[in-house]
Coordinates of C-alpha atoms in Angstrom, one line a residue:
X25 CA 25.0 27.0 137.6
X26 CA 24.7 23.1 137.5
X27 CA 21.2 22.4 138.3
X28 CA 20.7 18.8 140.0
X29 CA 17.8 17.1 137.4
X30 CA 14.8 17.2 140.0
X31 CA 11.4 16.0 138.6
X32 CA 8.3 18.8 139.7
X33 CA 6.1 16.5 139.2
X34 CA 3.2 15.2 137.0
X35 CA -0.4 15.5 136.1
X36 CA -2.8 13.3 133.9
X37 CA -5.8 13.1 132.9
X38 CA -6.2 9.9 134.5
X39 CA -5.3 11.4 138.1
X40 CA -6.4 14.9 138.0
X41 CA -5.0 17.4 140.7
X42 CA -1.9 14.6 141.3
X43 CA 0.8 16.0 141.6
X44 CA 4.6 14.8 143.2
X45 CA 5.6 18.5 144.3
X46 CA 9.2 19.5 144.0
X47 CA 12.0 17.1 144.7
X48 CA 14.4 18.2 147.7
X49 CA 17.7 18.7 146.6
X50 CA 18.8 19.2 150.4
X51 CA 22.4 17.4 149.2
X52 CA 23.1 20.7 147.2
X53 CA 23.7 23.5 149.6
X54 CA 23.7 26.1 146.4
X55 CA 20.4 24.5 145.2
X56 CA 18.9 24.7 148.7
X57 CA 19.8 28.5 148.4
X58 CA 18.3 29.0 145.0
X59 CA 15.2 27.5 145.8
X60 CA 14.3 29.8 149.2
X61 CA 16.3 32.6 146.8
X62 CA 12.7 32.4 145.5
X63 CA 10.6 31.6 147.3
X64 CA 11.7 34.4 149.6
X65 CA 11.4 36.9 146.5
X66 CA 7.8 36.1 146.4
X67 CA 7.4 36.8 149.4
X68 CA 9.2 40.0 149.7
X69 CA 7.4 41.2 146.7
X70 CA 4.4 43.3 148.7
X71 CA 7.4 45.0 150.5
X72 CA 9.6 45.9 147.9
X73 CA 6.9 46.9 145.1
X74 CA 5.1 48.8 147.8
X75 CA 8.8 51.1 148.2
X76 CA 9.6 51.1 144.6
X77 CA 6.3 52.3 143.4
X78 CA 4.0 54.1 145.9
X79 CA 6.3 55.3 149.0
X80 CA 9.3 56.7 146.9
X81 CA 6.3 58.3 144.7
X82 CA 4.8 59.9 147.4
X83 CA 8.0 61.7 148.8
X84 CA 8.7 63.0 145.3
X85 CA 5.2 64.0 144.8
X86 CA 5.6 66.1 148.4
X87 CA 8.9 67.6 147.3
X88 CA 7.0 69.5 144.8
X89 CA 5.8 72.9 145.9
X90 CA 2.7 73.0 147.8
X91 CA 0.4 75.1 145.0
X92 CA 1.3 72.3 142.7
X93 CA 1.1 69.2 144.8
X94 CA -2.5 70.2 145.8
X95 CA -3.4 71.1 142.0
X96 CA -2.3 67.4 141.3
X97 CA -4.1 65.9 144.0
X98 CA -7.3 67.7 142.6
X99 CA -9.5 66.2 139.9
X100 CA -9.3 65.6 137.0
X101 CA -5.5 64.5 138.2
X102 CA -6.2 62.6 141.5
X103 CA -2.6 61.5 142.1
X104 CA -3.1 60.8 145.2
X105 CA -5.9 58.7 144.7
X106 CA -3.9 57.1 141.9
X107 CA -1.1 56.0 144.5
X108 CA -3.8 54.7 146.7
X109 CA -5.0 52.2 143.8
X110 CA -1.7 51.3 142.9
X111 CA -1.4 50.1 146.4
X112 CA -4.3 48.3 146.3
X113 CA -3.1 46.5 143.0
X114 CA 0.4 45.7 144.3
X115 CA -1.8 44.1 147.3
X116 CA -3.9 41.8 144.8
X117 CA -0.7 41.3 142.9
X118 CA 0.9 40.0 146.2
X119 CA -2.1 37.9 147.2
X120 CA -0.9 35.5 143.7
X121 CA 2.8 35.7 145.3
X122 CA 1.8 34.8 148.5
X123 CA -0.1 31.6 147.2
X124 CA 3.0 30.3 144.9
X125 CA 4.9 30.8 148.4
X126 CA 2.6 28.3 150.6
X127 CA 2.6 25.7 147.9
X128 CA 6.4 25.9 147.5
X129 CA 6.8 25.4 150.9
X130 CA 3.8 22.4 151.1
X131 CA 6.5 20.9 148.6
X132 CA 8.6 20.8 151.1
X133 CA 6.6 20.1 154.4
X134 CA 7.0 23.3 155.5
X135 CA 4.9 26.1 156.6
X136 CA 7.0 29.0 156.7
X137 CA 10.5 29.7 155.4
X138 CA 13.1 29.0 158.0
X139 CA 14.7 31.7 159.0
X140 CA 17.9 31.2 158.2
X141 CA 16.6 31.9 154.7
X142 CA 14.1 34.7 155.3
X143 CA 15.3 38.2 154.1
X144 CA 17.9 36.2 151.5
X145 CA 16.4 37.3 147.5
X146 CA 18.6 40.0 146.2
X147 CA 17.4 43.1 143.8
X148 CA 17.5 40.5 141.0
X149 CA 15.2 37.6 142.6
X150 CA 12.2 40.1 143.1
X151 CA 12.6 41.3 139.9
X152 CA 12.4 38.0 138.6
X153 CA 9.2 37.4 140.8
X154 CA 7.8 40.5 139.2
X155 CA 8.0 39.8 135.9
X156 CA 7.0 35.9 136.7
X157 CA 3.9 38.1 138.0
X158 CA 3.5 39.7 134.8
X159 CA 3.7 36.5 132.9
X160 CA 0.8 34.9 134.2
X161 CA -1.1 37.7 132.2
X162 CA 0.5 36.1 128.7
X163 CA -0.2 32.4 130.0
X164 CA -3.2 32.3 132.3
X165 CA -5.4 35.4 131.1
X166 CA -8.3 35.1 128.4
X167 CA -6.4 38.4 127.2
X168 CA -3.0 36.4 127.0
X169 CA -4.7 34.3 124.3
X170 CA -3.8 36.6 121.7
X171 CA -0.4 36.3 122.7
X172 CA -0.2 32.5 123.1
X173 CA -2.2 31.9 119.6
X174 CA 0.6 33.8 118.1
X175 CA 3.4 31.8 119.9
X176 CA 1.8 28.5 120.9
X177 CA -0.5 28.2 117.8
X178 CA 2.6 27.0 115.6
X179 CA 3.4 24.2 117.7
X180 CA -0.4 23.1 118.2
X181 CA -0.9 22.6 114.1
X182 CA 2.5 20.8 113.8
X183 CA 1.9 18.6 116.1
X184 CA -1.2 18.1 114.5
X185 CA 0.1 17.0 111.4
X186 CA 2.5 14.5 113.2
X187 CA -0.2 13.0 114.8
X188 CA -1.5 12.5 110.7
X189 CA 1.4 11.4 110.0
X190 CA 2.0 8.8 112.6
X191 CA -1.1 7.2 112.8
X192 CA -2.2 6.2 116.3
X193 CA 1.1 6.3 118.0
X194 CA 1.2 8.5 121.5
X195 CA 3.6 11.2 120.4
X196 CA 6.0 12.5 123.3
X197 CA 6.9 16.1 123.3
X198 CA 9.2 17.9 125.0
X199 CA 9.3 22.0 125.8
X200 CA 12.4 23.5 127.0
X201 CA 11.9 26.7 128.7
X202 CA 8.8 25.7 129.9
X203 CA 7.8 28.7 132.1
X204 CA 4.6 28.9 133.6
X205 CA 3.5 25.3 132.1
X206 CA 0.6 26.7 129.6
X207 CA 2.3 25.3 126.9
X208 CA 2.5 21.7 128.3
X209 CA -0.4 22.0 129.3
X210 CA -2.3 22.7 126.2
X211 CA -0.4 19.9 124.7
X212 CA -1.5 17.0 127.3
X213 CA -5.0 18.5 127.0
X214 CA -4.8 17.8 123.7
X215 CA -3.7 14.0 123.8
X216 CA 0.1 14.2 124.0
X217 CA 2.6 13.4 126.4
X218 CA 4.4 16.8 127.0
X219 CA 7.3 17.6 129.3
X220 CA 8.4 20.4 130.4
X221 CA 11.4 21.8 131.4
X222 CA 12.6 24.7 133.3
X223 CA 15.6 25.7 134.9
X224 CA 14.3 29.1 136.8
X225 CA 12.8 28.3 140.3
X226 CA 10.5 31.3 140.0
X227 CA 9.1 29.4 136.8
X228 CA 8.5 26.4 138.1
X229 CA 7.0 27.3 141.8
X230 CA 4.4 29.3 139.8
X231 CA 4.1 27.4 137.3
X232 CA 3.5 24.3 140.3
X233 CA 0.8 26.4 141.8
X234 CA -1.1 27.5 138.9
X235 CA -1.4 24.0 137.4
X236 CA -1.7 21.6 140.8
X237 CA -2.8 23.8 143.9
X238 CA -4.7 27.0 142.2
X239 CA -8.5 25.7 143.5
X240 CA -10.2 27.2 140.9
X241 CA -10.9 29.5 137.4
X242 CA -10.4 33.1 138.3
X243 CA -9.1 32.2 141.9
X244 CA -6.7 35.7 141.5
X245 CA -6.7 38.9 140.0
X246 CA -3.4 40.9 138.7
X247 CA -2.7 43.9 137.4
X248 CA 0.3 43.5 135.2
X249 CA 0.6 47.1 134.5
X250 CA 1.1 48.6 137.5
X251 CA 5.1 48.6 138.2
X252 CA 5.9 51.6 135.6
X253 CA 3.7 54.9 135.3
X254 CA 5.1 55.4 131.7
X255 CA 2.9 55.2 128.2
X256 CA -0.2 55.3 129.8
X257 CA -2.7 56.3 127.2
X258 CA -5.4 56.7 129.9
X259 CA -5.0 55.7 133.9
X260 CA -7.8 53.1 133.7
X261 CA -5.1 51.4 131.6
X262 CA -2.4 51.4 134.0
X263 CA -4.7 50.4 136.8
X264 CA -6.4 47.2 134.1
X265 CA -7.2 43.9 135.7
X266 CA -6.8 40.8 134.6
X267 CA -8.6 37.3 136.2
X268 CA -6.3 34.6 136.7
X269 CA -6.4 31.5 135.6
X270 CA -8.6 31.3 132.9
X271 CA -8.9 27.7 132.9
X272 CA -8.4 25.5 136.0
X273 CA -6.1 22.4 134.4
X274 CA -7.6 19.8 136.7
X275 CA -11.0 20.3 136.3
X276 CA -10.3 20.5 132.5
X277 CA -7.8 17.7 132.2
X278 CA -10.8 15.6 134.1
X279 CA -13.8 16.5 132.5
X280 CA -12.4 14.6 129.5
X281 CA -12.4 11.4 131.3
X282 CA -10.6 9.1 133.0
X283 CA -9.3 6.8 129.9
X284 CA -8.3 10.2 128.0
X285 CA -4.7 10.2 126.1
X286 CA -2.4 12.9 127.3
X287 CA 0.0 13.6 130.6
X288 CA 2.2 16.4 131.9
X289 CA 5.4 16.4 133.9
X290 CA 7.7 19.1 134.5
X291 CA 11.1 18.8 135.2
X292 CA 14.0 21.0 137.2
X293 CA 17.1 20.8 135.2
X294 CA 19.6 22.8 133.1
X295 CA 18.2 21.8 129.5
X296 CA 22.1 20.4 128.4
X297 CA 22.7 18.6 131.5
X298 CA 19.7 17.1 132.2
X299 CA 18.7 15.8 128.5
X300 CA 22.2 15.1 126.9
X301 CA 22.4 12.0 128.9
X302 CA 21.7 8.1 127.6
X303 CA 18.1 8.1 129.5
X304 CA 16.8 10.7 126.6
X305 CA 18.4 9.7 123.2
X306 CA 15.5 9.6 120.8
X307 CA 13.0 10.1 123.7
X308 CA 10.9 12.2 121.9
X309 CA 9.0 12.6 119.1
X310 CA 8.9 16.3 118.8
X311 CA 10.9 19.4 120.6
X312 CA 9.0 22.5 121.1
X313 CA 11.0 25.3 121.7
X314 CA 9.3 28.9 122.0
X315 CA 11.5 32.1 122.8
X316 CA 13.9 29.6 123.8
X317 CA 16.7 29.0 121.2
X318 CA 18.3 32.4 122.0
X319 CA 19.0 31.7 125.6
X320 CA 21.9 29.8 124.8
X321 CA 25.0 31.3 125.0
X322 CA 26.5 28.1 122.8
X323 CA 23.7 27.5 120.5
X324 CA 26.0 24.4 118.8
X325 CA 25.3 22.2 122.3
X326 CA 22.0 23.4 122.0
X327 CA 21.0 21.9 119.0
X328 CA 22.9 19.1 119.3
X329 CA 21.4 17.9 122.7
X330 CA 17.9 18.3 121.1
X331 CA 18.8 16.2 118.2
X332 CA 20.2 13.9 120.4
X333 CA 16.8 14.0 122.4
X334 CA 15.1 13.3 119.1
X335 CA 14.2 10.2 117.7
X336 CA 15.1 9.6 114.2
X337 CA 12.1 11.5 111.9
X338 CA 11.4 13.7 114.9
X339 CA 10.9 17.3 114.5
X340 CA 12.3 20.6 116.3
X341 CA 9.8 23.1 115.9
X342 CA 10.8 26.9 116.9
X343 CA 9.4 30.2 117.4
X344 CA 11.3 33.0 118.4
X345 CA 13.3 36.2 118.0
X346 CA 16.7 36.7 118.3
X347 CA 17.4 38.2 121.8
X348 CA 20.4 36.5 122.4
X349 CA 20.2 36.5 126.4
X350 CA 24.2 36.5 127.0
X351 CA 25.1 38.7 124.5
X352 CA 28.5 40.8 125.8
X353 CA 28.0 38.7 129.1
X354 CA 29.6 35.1 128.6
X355 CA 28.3 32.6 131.2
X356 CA 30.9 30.4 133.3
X357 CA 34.4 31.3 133.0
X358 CA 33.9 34.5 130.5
X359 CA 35.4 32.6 127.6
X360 CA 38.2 31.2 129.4
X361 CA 39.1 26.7 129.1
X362 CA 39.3 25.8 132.4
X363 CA 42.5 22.9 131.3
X364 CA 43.9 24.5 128.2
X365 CA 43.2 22.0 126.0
X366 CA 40.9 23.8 123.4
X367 CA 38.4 21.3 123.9
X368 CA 34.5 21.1 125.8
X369 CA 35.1 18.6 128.2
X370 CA 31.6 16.7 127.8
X371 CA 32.2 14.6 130.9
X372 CA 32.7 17.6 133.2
X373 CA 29.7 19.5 131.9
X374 CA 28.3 22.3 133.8
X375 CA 26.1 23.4 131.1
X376 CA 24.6 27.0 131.1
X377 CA 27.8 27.6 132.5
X378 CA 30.3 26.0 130.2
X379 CA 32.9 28.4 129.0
X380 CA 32.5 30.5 125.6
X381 CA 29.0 31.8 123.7
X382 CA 28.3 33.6 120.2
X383 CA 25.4 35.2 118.6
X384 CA 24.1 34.6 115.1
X385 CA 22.2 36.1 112.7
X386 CA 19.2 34.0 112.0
X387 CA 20.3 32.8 108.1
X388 CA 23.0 31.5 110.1
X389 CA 21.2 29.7 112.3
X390 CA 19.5 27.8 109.7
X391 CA 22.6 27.1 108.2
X392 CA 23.9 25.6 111.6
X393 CA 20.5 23.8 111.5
X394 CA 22.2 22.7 107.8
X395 CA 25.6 22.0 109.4
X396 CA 24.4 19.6 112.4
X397 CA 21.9 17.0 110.1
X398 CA 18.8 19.0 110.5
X399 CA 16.5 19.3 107.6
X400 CA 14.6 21.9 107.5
X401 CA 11.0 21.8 106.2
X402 CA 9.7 25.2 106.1
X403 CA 10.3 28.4 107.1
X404 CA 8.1 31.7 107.9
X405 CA 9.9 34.9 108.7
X406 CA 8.8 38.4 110.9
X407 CA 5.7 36.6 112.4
X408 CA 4.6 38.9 114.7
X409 CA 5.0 37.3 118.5
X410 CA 3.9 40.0 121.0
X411 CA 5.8 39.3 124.6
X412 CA 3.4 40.3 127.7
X413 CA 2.3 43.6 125.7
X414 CA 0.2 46.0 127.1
X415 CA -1.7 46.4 124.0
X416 CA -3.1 49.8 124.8
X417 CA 0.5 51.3 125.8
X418 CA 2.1 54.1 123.6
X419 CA 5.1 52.0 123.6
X420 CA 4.6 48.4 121.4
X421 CA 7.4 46.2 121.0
X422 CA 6.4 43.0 118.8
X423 CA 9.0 41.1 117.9
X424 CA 9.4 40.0 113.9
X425 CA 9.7 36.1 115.2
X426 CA 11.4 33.0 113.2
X427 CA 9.6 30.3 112.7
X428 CA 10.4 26.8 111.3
X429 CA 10.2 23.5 111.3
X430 CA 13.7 21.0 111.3
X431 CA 14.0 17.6 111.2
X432 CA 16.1 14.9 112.1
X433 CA 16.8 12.4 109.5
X434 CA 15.3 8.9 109.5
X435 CA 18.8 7.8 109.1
X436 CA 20.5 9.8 111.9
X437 CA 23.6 11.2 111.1

């Protein structure tokens, strides 16, 4: 899908709380649907969650024979009183998706969703507002820290060493697959100017509320946990808590003062289309990509609209498995060339969605690195980068991450 480029907004340290909400795109009647898509997914969350999880539970649970639904109702099992909590979970859980509702719609001068567009998110929208849910647990939790030290921490000690190495120039960053902003965040908090981008809605109305309209540290309470009843070591585990957000980005961006370095934007695009134009060659001084390089289903027009993005001595500075996201599922035209000519046609670009995709091993991704005029500095492999893990679960899956550091030439290529 050919996502218009629509600035979210910004926030400094200089202005604390600003914020420019999200840009209508009322011109694009399939943007216009993708938008209230999520919004309405977060607000149909309660509803669904409550089916999914409790109600179809409870029927099952009263199919079983009487003796046995009565034993499990009893201490030590207390499954009924276990549904009851989950409900009371999804409820706190829906309380966080009610607020990123309100403050989509404030974007929009709006205090409900118009009814034309109520009852519109499919199965896969309120999934996606789930597990946008469960993220905030990995990006605005103290217990998320582990997880972004492991990710994030790479990309905070480069950057350091640029700053070395620059001397007192501003350095601009830029973070595709920006999420839930922590990232960018971090980075402006820390003196740069970081951008982030995002082309999921979900991503970016969360990601809006928790870093302009959330009032204050610990505002919300979620419990990540409690969608699936499985690998439970314990059912004060399944039933954990989690305060959210840990830090309240206003507040922290302005106790540093008004003169401070550092800024924040976020911006609504398809990565190839909205930074492959003229406006962003050599914009930035570094690219910070986390669990982002495998989302492309052409990783070549990947690369080469972040070295195009670069300046010449920037850096592109990864970390992330392999999980390549349209593996067996080819995005746009499955493959096909929509003239027959063999050839991308750059000037009709629709991005994500341009025909054909591959996956690569990762020595051959850093010999496309090679291939396209990166140079690449280092290299650590199987870094452990948990992803939203329950860390008390019988089931861990910890991904064996890539990470590395590539540059592009002084002399650009």
């Amino acid at each position: 899908m050919d996502h218009d480029r629509g600035v979210v907004g910004t926030l400094s340290a200089a202005e604390p709380g600003a914020w420019n909400g999200v840009e209508e795109n009322t011109h694009d009647p399939e943007e216009v649907r993708v938008i209230f898509s999520a919004l309405d997914s977060f607000a149909q969350y309660s509803k669904v969650a409550h089916f999914n999880v409790t109600h179809l539970r409870r029927r099952s649970f009263y199919a079983l024979p009487q003796s046995q639904w009565q034993m499990l109702a009893a201490p030590p099992f207390n499954f009924l009183e276990t549904l009851n909590k989950t409900d009371d979970a999804i409820d706190a859980n829906a309380e966080l998706a009610q607020a990123i509702v309100e403050s989509g719609l404030r974007s929009f001068s709006m205090t409900a969703i118009p009814q034309a567009w109520a009852g519109v998110a499919k199965h896969s929208d309120i999934d996606k507002a789930r597990s946008t849910i469960r993220q905030f647990y990995r990006d605005w939790t103290v217990a998320g820290a582990v997880e972004r030290d492991a990710c994030y921490g790479p990309i905070m000690r480069t950057m350091e060493n640029e700053r070395r190495r620059g001397g007192e120039q501003q350095l601009r960053v830029l973070v595709p697959g920006a999420g839930l902003g922590r990232l960018v965040f971090e980075l402006c908090l820390d003196g740069y100017v970081a951008e982030g981008n995002e082309i999921s809605y979900h991503q970016l109305l969360a990601s809006q509320y928790i870093l302009n309209d959330c009032p204050k540290v610990d505002r919300h309470t979620i419990f990540p946990w409690v969608h699936t009843f499985s690998n439970h070591r314990v059912r004060s585990n399944h039933l954990r808590s989690y305060p959210v957000p840990d830090i309240h980005p206003a507040t922290a961006l302005g106790d540093r003062g008004p003169n401070a370095p550092g800024s924040m934007s976020m911006c609504a695009a398809d990565f190839l289309c909205g930074y492959g134009d003229e406006e962003h060659a050599g914009a930035y001084d570094a690219v910070a990509s986390v669990f982002f390089l495998d989302t492309a289903p052409n990783l070549v027009r990947y690369l080469e609209v972040i070295k195009h993005c670069l300046r010449p001595g920037g850096v592109l500075i990864n970390v992330g498995p392999l999980l390549w996201h349209f593996e067996n599922n080819a995005p746009g035209n499955h493959g096909q060339d929509d003239d027959g000519d063999g050839e991308h046609d750059y000037n009709n670009s629709s991005g994500i969605a341009d025909p054909g995709s591959f996956e690569l091993a990762d020595d051959e991704v850093m010999a496309l690195l090679e291939k396209l005029g990166f140079q690449v500095e280092w290299k650590q492999d199987g870094v452990d980068t948990p992803y939203i893990q329950d860390r008390d679960s019988m089931l861990q899956t910890v991904y064996k991450s890539s990470v590395w550091v590539a540059r592009k030439p002084e002399e650009a290529k």
